[in-house]
Amino acid sequence: MTDRPIDIRSDTVTKPSPEMRVAIANAEVNDDVIDVDPTVKRLQDLCAEMLGKEAAIYMPSGTMTNQVAVRVHCQPGDELICDVNCHIYNYEQGAYAQLSGVATRTVEGDFGVMQLDQLRDLIRPDNEHMVRTRLVCLENTHNRGAGRILPYENVEAVCRWAEENGLRRHLDGARLFDAVVASGIEAAEWAKHFDTVSVCFSKGLGAPVGSALAGPRDLIQLARRHRKVFGGGMRQSGIIAAGALYALENNVERLAEDHANAKILANAIRETEGLSLEPENVDTNMVIFRVDSSLGTAFDFLAALEEKGVLVLTVSPAKIRAVTHLDVTDKEVIRAGEIIQRVAEKLKDR
Ligand SMILES: *Cc1c(COP(=O)(O)O)cnc(C)c1O
C-alpha cells in the first residue's frame, strides 16, 4: 500500500471532518439575501463577539471581504497604503483598481512589518493633482512573510498614527486566529486597532468555504450593499456557514498543534545543507525556505519532493513554502522533514 501524499501546499487544502459534516448536514437554513438565515446570523454574531466589533458579515472568500472593505473605506481616486508583499496587493488581481478605482502606495516591509518611519511622509497633501490617502491595510499573520505575527506594539503604533492622521484601518486577518493562539493576545485586542477586520474560515480553521468582515454596524451595513454588487449575496448559505461556525467553535485552540508541527519541519530544514529558512524564525504554521542554486531551482526541488509524496508550493524561483494544518499529523510532518533532507542530499550529488 502506498501512503497518501503529505499535502503541505497550503492550509486551504483542509477538508471538512466527519463532525463538521454532521453540523453542515443539520444546519438550519433560510434566505440570507433577505437576512433570515439563522445559521449565518449565529456565525456573524459569534464572529463580531470574538473580534469585539458591533457586527460581522459572511462572504464567500477572503478576497471578497478585503475588497468589500476597500470599497467601504474608499472612493474612486483614493489611495491605500500597504506592505508590498501583502495579499491585497499581490493576490487579488488589483481588484482595488478594477472594482473600486482605488490606487495603492506600497511600502517595503520586513517580512510584512512596516515601520512608522516608512509611513510618515506618505500622506498626500490636499491638492487637486493628487489621489487622496485614505486607508492603511495590515496583514496578520503575514502570508508572504511566512506566517509572521506582526509585533503587537508595531500594530498599535501604525494604527495610532493612521487614526491621528484621519486614515481608516483595515486588517487582513485571514490567519488572525493563528496570531491569537501563538501570541496569547485575544482576537478583540488585535482587532480594536482597526475599523474593519477580515478573517478566513477555509484556511487553518478547516471549514470548506468563507470569510467574514467585522466592524461597526454602519460600515457592515454598507458592506452588505457592496457584497451584493460584487456577487456575494448567497441564499441558503447556512449550509456552508455551519462549517465555519463549527470551525470557530472547535478548531481555534488546536492551531497550536500546527505551529508545533511547523517548528518540527523548520528544524529539519535548518539542519539541511543547501536549504535556509526565510525568515529564520517560524511564528505559526508556515515555513518558507530558500533552495541554494547548487541544488537546482525551487521547481526542481518541488518536483523531486512530489515524486517522494510530499506536496509543497514555490513562492519564487528559489523559494518553497510549506504549511502545516489539521489534516497532517506530527508523524507525517516528521516524515516530510526526512524526505526534504534526503531530496536535498540527492540533488547535491547530481
Ligand atoms: C487566503 C488569504 C486571503 C483570502 O483568499 P481567498 O482565497 O480569496 O479566500 C486573504 N488574505 C490572506 C493573507 C490570505 O492568506
Short mmCIF file of C-alpha atoms and ligand atoms in Angstrom, two decimals:
data_model
loop_
_atom_site.label_atom_id
_atom_site.label_comp_id
_atom_site.label_asym_id
_atom_site.label_seq_id
_atom_site.Cartn_x
_atom_site.Cartn_y
_atom_site.Cartn_z
CA MET A 1 0.00 0.00 0.00
CA THR A 2 1.37 3.39 -0.90
CA ASP A 3 0.95 6.15 1.66
CA ARG A 4 -1.23 9.10 0.75
CA PRO A 5 0.78 12.17 -0.30
CA ILE A 6 1.69 14.55 2.51
CA ASP A 7 -0.03 17.68 1.28
CA ILE A 8 1.59 20.74 2.87
CA ARG A 9 0.98 23.12 -0.04
CA SER A 10 -1.40 25.23 1.99
CA ASP A 11 -3.80 25.18 4.93
CA THR A 12 -6.54 25.72 2.34
CA VAL A 13 -6.36 22.03 1.34
CA THR A 14 -8.05 21.01 4.61
CA LYS A 15 -11.29 19.06 4.24
CA PRO A 16 -14.35 19.13 6.49
CA SER A 17 -14.12 16.49 9.23
CA PRO A 18 -16.93 13.96 9.80
CA GLU A 19 -18.14 16.04 12.80
CA MET A 20 -18.14 19.22 10.73
CA ARG A 21 -20.09 17.41 8.01
CA VAL A 22 -22.73 16.47 10.58
CA ALA A 23 -23.04 20.13 11.60
CA ILE A 24 -23.36 21.05 7.91
CA ALA A 25 -25.97 18.36 7.25
CA ASN A 26 -28.07 19.51 10.21
CA ALA A 27 -27.78 23.25 9.57
CA GLU A 28 -30.98 25.25 9.83
CA VAL A 29 -31.15 27.49 6.75
CA ASN A 30 -33.16 30.25 5.11
CA ASP A 31 -32.63 33.04 2.58
CA ASP A 32 -29.63 35.09 3.69
CA VAL A 33 -30.11 37.73 0.99
CA ILE A 34 -33.24 38.77 2.84
CA ASP A 35 -31.18 38.35 6.03
CA VAL A 36 -33.12 35.50 7.61
CA ASP A 37 -30.68 32.56 7.62
CA PRO A 38 -30.36 31.60 11.30
CA THR A 39 -27.02 29.78 10.91
CA VAL A 40 -25.40 32.67 9.05
CA LYS A 41 -26.70 35.01 11.76
CA ARG A 42 -25.21 32.84 14.51
CA LEU A 43 -21.87 32.78 12.71
CA GLN A 44 -21.89 36.55 12.19
CA ASP A 45 -22.82 37.20 15.83
CA LEU A 46 -20.09 34.91 17.13
CA CYS A 47 -17.55 36.49 14.82
CA ALA A 48 -18.49 40.01 15.88
CA GLU A 49 -18.26 38.96 19.53
CA MET A 50 -14.86 37.29 19.16
CA LEU A 51 -13.48 40.31 17.31
CA GLY A 52 -15.05 42.81 19.70
CA LYS A 53 -16.99 44.55 16.91
CA GLU A 54 -20.65 45.55 16.63
CA ALA A 55 -21.36 43.43 13.57
CA ALA A 56 -19.94 40.99 11.05
CA ILE A 57 -20.95 39.72 7.62
CA TYR A 58 -20.27 36.36 5.97
CA MET A 59 -18.88 36.24 2.42
CA PRO A 60 -17.64 33.54 0.02
CA SER A 61 -13.94 34.42 0.15
CA GLY A 62 -11.22 36.42 1.84
CA THR A 63 -10.63 38.29 -1.38
CA MET A 64 -14.21 39.49 -1.23
CA THR A 65 -14.07 40.58 2.41
CA ASN A 66 -10.86 42.52 1.74
CA GLN A 67 -12.18 44.15 -1.41
CA VAL A 68 -15.54 45.00 0.09
CA ALA A 69 -13.62 46.60 2.96
CA VAL A 70 -11.60 48.67 0.47
CA ARG A 71 -14.87 49.74 -1.14
CA VAL A 72 -16.41 50.61 2.21
CA HIS A 73 -13.48 52.82 3.18
CA CYS A 74 -12.52 54.37 -0.17
CA GLN A 75 -13.96 56.31 -3.10
CA PRO A 76 -12.54 56.24 -6.65
CA GLY A 77 -9.42 58.42 -6.66
CA ASP A 78 -8.46 57.41 -3.12
CA GLU A 79 -5.24 55.62 -2.25
CA LEU A 80 -4.50 52.85 0.21
CA ILE A 81 -1.14 52.18 1.86
CA CYS A 82 0.05 48.61 2.31
CA ASP A 83 3.11 46.39 2.55
CA VAL A 84 4.48 45.44 -0.87
CA ASN A 85 4.15 41.73 -0.13
CA CYS A 86 0.62 41.73 1.20
CA HIS A 87 -2.22 39.61 -0.19
CA ILE A 88 -4.41 42.58 -1.13
CA TYR A 89 -1.63 43.91 -3.37
CA ASN A 90 -0.29 40.63 -4.80
CA TYR A 91 -3.00 38.03 -4.95
CA GLU A 92 -6.27 39.80 -5.63
CA GLN A 93 -5.76 40.85 -9.26
CA GLY A 94 -5.51 44.51 -8.36
CA ALA A 95 -9.20 44.37 -7.53
CA TYR A 96 -8.96 47.65 -5.60
CA ALA A 97 -8.27 49.25 -9.01
CA GLN A 98 -10.51 47.02 -11.13
CA LEU A 99 -13.56 47.19 -8.89
CA SER A 100 -13.20 50.36 -6.83
CA GLY A 101 -10.96 52.80 -8.73
CA VAL A 102 -8.50 52.89 -5.83
CA ALA A 103 -4.72 53.36 -6.12
CA THR A 104 -2.07 51.78 -3.88
CA ARG A 105 1.10 53.06 -2.27
CA THR A 106 3.33 50.17 -1.26
CA VAL A 107 5.97 50.03 1.44
CA GLU A 108 8.89 47.59 1.58
CA GLY A 109 8.16 45.90 4.90
CA ASP A 110 10.38 43.44 6.74
CA PHE A 111 8.51 40.18 6.18
CA GLY A 112 5.33 42.23 6.28
CA VAL A 113 6.26 44.62 9.07
CA MET A 114 6.16 48.30 8.07
CA GLN A 115 7.91 50.81 10.32
CA LEU A 116 6.35 54.12 11.22
CA ASP A 117 9.35 55.94 9.73
CA GLN A 118 8.49 54.47 6.34
CA LEU A 119 4.91 55.71 6.56
CA ARG A 120 5.19 59.22 7.97
CA ASP A 121 5.76 61.03 4.69
CA LEU A 122 3.29 59.07 2.60
CA ILE A 123 0.14 61.03 3.31
CA ARG A 124 -0.67 63.19 0.29
CA PRO A 125 -1.41 66.86 0.76
CA ASP A 126 -4.88 68.10 -0.09
CA ASN A 127 -4.14 69.05 -3.69
CA GLU A 128 -6.19 68.52 -6.85
CA HIS A 129 -3.22 66.89 -8.62
CA MET A 130 -3.09 64.01 -6.21
CA VAL A 131 -5.01 60.98 -5.07
CA ARG A 132 -6.41 61.15 -1.54
CA THR A 133 -4.66 58.97 1.05
CA ARG A 134 -7.49 57.20 2.79
CA LEU A 135 -6.68 53.73 4.17
CA VAL A 136 -3.91 51.63 5.69
CA CYS A 137 -4.08 47.84 5.35
CA LEU A 138 -2.12 45.43 7.55
CA GLU A 139 -1.95 41.63 7.32
CA ASN A 140 -1.64 39.40 10.39
CA THR A 141 -0.33 36.74 10.25
CA HIS A 142 1.58 37.65 7.12
CA ASN A 143 1.30 35.17 4.27
CA ARG A 144 4.38 36.02 2.20
CA GLY A 145 6.14 36.79 5.48
CA ALA A 146 5.90 33.03 6.19
CA GLY A 147 3.12 33.31 8.73
CA ARG A 148 4.85 36.03 10.69
CA ILE A 149 2.95 37.60 13.58
CA LEU A 150 3.15 41.38 13.38
CA PRO A 151 4.67 42.73 16.61
CA TYR A 152 1.76 44.00 18.73
CA GLU A 153 3.49 47.32 19.50
CA ASN A 154 4.06 47.84 15.78
CA VAL A 155 0.36 47.33 15.01
CA GLU A 156 -0.55 49.69 17.82
CA ALA A 157 1.88 52.38 16.64
CA VAL A 158 0.93 52.19 12.96
CA CYS A 159 -2.78 52.25 13.71
CA ARG A 160 -2.46 55.14 16.17
CA TRP A 161 -0.54 57.13 13.56
CA ALA A 162 -3.18 56.32 10.93
CA GLU A 163 -6.03 57.32 13.22
CA GLU A 164 -4.33 60.58 14.22
CA ASN A 165 -3.99 61.38 10.53
CA GLY A 166 -7.59 60.61 9.64
CA LEU A 167 -6.85 57.35 7.81
CA ARG A 168 -9.08 54.30 8.01
CA ARG A 169 -7.52 50.98 9.11
CA HIS A 170 -8.29 47.52 7.74
CA LEU A 171 -6.78 44.27 8.95
CA ASP A 172 -6.49 41.33 6.57
CA GLY A 173 -6.74 38.74 9.33
CA ALA A 174 -7.16 35.73 7.06
CA ARG A 175 -4.99 33.91 9.63
CA LEU A 176 -5.61 36.16 12.62
CA PHE A 177 -6.50 33.17 14.82
CA ASP A 178 -3.02 31.76 14.25
CA ALA A 179 -1.65 35.01 15.67
CA VAL A 180 -4.13 34.82 18.57
CA VAL A 181 -3.19 31.29 19.57
CA ALA A 182 0.57 31.76 19.13
CA SER A 183 0.76 35.19 20.85
CA GLY A 184 -1.83 34.65 23.57
CA ILE A 185 -3.29 38.06 22.61
CA GLU A 186 -7.07 37.90 22.15
CA ALA A 187 -8.64 38.49 18.74
CA ALA A 188 -10.53 41.53 20.05
CA GLU A 189 -7.27 43.01 21.39
CA TRP A 190 -5.71 42.81 17.92
CA ALA A 191 -8.93 43.96 16.25
CA LYS A 192 -9.57 47.02 18.41
CA HIS A 193 -6.92 48.99 16.50
CA PHE A 194 -8.81 48.60 13.21
CA ASP A 195 -12.06 49.87 11.73
CA THR A 196 -12.63 46.59 9.90
CA VAL A 197 -11.14 43.10 10.18
CA SER A 198 -11.49 40.16 7.81
CA VAL A 199 -10.95 36.56 8.89
CA CYS A 200 -10.98 33.31 6.86
CA PHE A 201 -12.62 30.06 7.88
CA SER A 202 -11.28 27.98 4.99
CA LYS A 203 -7.60 28.10 5.95
CA GLY A 204 -6.26 26.54 9.13
CA LEU A 205 -9.70 26.56 10.73
CA GLY A 206 -10.66 23.81 8.30
CA ALA A 207 -14.08 24.94 7.03
CA PRO A 208 -14.82 24.44 3.34
CA VAL A 209 -15.95 27.97 2.45
CA GLY A 210 -15.96 31.52 3.58
CA SER A 211 -14.69 34.57 5.31
CA ALA A 212 -16.19 37.30 7.47
CA LEU A 213 -15.76 41.05 7.69
CA ALA A 214 -16.31 42.63 11.12
CA GLY A 215 -16.65 46.27 12.09
CA PRO A 216 -19.04 49.00 13.27
CA ARG A 217 -22.71 48.39 12.43
CA ASP A 218 -22.96 51.23 9.88
CA LEU A 219 -19.89 50.06 7.93
CA ILE A 220 -21.08 46.44 7.91
CA GLN A 221 -24.47 47.63 6.62
CA LEU A 222 -22.61 49.35 3.79
CA ALA A 223 -20.50 46.21 3.26
CA ARG A 224 -23.75 44.28 2.80
CA ARG A 225 -24.67 46.57 -0.08
CA HIS A 226 -21.24 46.14 -1.73
CA ARG A 227 -21.25 42.37 -1.16
CA LYS A 228 -24.41 42.23 -3.26
CA VAL A 229 -22.93 44.10 -6.23
CA PHE A 230 -19.71 42.04 -6.04
CA GLY A 231 -21.89 38.94 -6.46
CA GLY A 232 -21.57 37.69 -2.90
CA GLY A 233 -25.23 37.63 -1.88
CA MET A 234 -25.97 33.95 -1.16
CA ARG A 235 -29.30 32.35 -0.40
CA GLN A 236 -29.30 29.27 1.90
CA SER A 237 -25.70 29.90 2.83
CA GLY A 238 -26.27 28.49 6.32
CA ILE A 239 -25.17 25.21 4.70
CA ILE A 240 -21.60 26.50 4.39
CA ALA A 241 -21.76 28.90 7.33
CA ALA A 242 -22.40 25.82 9.53
CA GLY A 243 -18.91 24.57 8.67
CA ALA A 244 -17.43 27.96 9.50
CA LEU A 245 -19.35 28.08 12.80
CA TYR A 246 -18.14 24.58 13.69
CA ALA A 247 -14.58 25.68 12.87
CA LEU A 248 -14.77 28.78 15.09
CA GLU A 249 -16.20 26.76 17.97
CA ASN A 250 -13.83 23.79 17.71
CA ASN A 251 -10.71 24.44 15.67
CA VAL A 252 -9.14 27.58 17.08
CA GLU A 253 -7.14 26.25 20.05
CA ARG A 254 -5.83 23.31 18.07
CA LEU A 255 -3.94 25.67 15.71
CA ALA A 256 -1.15 25.35 18.33
CA GLU A 257 -0.57 21.79 17.04
CA ASP A 258 0.05 23.16 13.54
CA HIS A 259 2.54 25.65 14.96
CA ALA A 260 4.40 22.89 16.80
CA ASN A 261 4.48 20.84 13.59
CA ALA A 262 5.82 23.80 11.58
CA LYS A 263 8.68 24.05 14.10
CA ILE A 264 9.49 20.36 13.58
CA LEU A 265 9.64 20.97 9.84
CA ALA A 266 11.74 24.12 10.32
CA ASN A 267 14.26 22.21 12.45
CA ALA A 268 14.68 19.58 9.73
CA ILE A 269 15.27 22.35 7.16
CA ARG A 270 17.75 24.16 9.44
CA GLU A 271 19.86 21.01 9.62
CA THR A 272 19.92 20.57 5.85
CA GLU A 273 22.84 21.78 3.77
CA GLY A 274 21.69 23.91 0.84
CA LEU A 275 18.41 24.98 2.44
CA SER A 276 17.83 28.11 4.52
CA LEU A 277 14.74 29.40 6.26
CA GLU A 278 13.42 32.84 5.28
CA PRO A 279 12.74 34.22 7.78
CA GLU A 280 14.79 32.18 10.23
CA ASN A 281 12.03 32.18 12.85
CA VAL A 282 8.80 30.29 12.45
CA ASP A 283 5.95 32.05 14.28
CA THR A 284 2.93 29.99 13.23
CA ASN A 285 2.05 27.33 10.65
CA MET A 286 4.16 28.37 7.65
CA VAL A 287 7.71 27.68 6.62
CA ILE A 288 9.43 29.36 3.68
CA PHE A 289 12.89 28.20 2.69
CA ARG A 290 15.43 29.08 0.05
CA VAL A 291 16.94 26.37 -2.14
CA ASP A 292 20.60 27.05 -2.88
CA SER A 293 21.33 27.12 -6.61
CA SER A 294 23.78 24.21 -6.16
CA LEU A 295 20.65 22.04 -5.65
CA GLY A 296 18.85 23.47 -8.69
CA THR A 297 15.76 25.67 -8.67
CA ALA A 298 12.80 25.59 -6.31
CA PHE A 299 10.84 24.00 -9.18
CA ASP A 300 13.38 21.13 -9.38
CA PHE A 301 13.15 20.69 -5.62
CA LEU A 302 9.35 20.71 -5.69
CA ALA A 303 9.27 18.07 -8.44
CA ALA A 304 11.69 15.84 -6.54
CA LEU A 305 9.58 16.16 -3.37
CA GLU A 306 6.41 15.37 -5.27
CA GLU A 307 7.97 12.16 -6.55
CA LYS A 308 8.54 11.16 -2.91
CA GLY A 309 4.99 12.03 -1.91
CA VAL A 310 5.44 15.49 -0.39
CA LEU A 311 3.46 18.33 -1.96
CA VAL A 312 4.64 21.94 -1.49
CA LEU A 313 4.40 25.25 -3.41
CA THR A 314 7.07 27.56 -4.80
CA VAL A 315 6.81 31.25 -3.90
CA SER A 316 9.66 32.33 -6.18
CA PRO A 317 12.15 30.55 -8.47
CA ALA A 318 14.36 29.95 -5.42
CA LYS A 319 11.87 29.64 -2.56
CA ILE A 320 9.48 26.98 -1.34
CA ARG A 321 6.58 27.25 1.07
CA ALA A 322 5.20 24.51 3.30
CA VAL A 323 2.16 24.95 5.54
CA THR A 324 1.03 22.69 8.36
CA HIS A 325 -2.66 22.17 9.08
CA LEU A 326 -5.25 19.94 10.71
CA ASP A 327 -5.09 17.25 8.02
CA VAL A 328 -1.38 16.47 8.53
CA THR A 329 -0.21 14.61 11.62
CA ASP A 330 3.03 15.14 13.53
CA LYS A 331 4.27 11.79 12.19
CA GLU A 332 3.65 12.91 8.62
CA VAL A 333 5.43 16.19 9.27
CA ILE A 334 8.44 14.32 10.69
CA ARG A 335 8.44 12.15 7.58
CA ALA A 336 8.14 15.19 5.31
CA GLY A 337 11.20 16.65 7.07
CA GLU A 338 13.16 13.44 6.45
CA ILE A 339 12.13 13.40 2.80
CA ILE A 340 13.17 17.05 2.38
CA GLN A 341 16.60 16.17 3.83
CA ARG A 342 17.00 13.15 1.56
CA VAL A 343 15.95 15.06 -1.55
CA ALA A 344 18.49 17.80 -0.74
CA GLU A 345 21.23 15.18 -0.35
CA LYS A 346 20.34 13.60 -3.65
CA LEU A 347 20.16 16.89 -5.58
CA LYS A 348 23.55 17.90 -4.20
CA ASP A 349 25.11 14.76 -5.72
CA ARG A 350 23.53 15.16 -9.16
C1 LIG B 1 -6.02 33.30 1.71
C2 LIG B 1 -5.86 34.72 2.02
C3 LIG B 1 -6.85 35.64 1.71
C4 LIG B 1 -8.15 35.29 1.02
O1 LIG B 1 -8.05 34.43 -0.01
P1 LIG B 1 -9.31 33.74 -0.70
O2 LIG B 1 -8.67 32.68 -1.49
O3 LIG B 1 -9.98 34.76 -1.51
O4 LIG B 1 -10.20 33.24 0.38
C5 LIG B 1 -6.65 36.94 2.08
N1 LIG B 1 -5.56 37.32 2.72
C6 LIG B 1 -4.58 36.47 3.06
C7 LIG B 1 -3.39 36.95 3.81
C8 LIG B 1 -4.68 35.13 2.70
O5 LIG B 1 -3.70 34.29 3.02
#
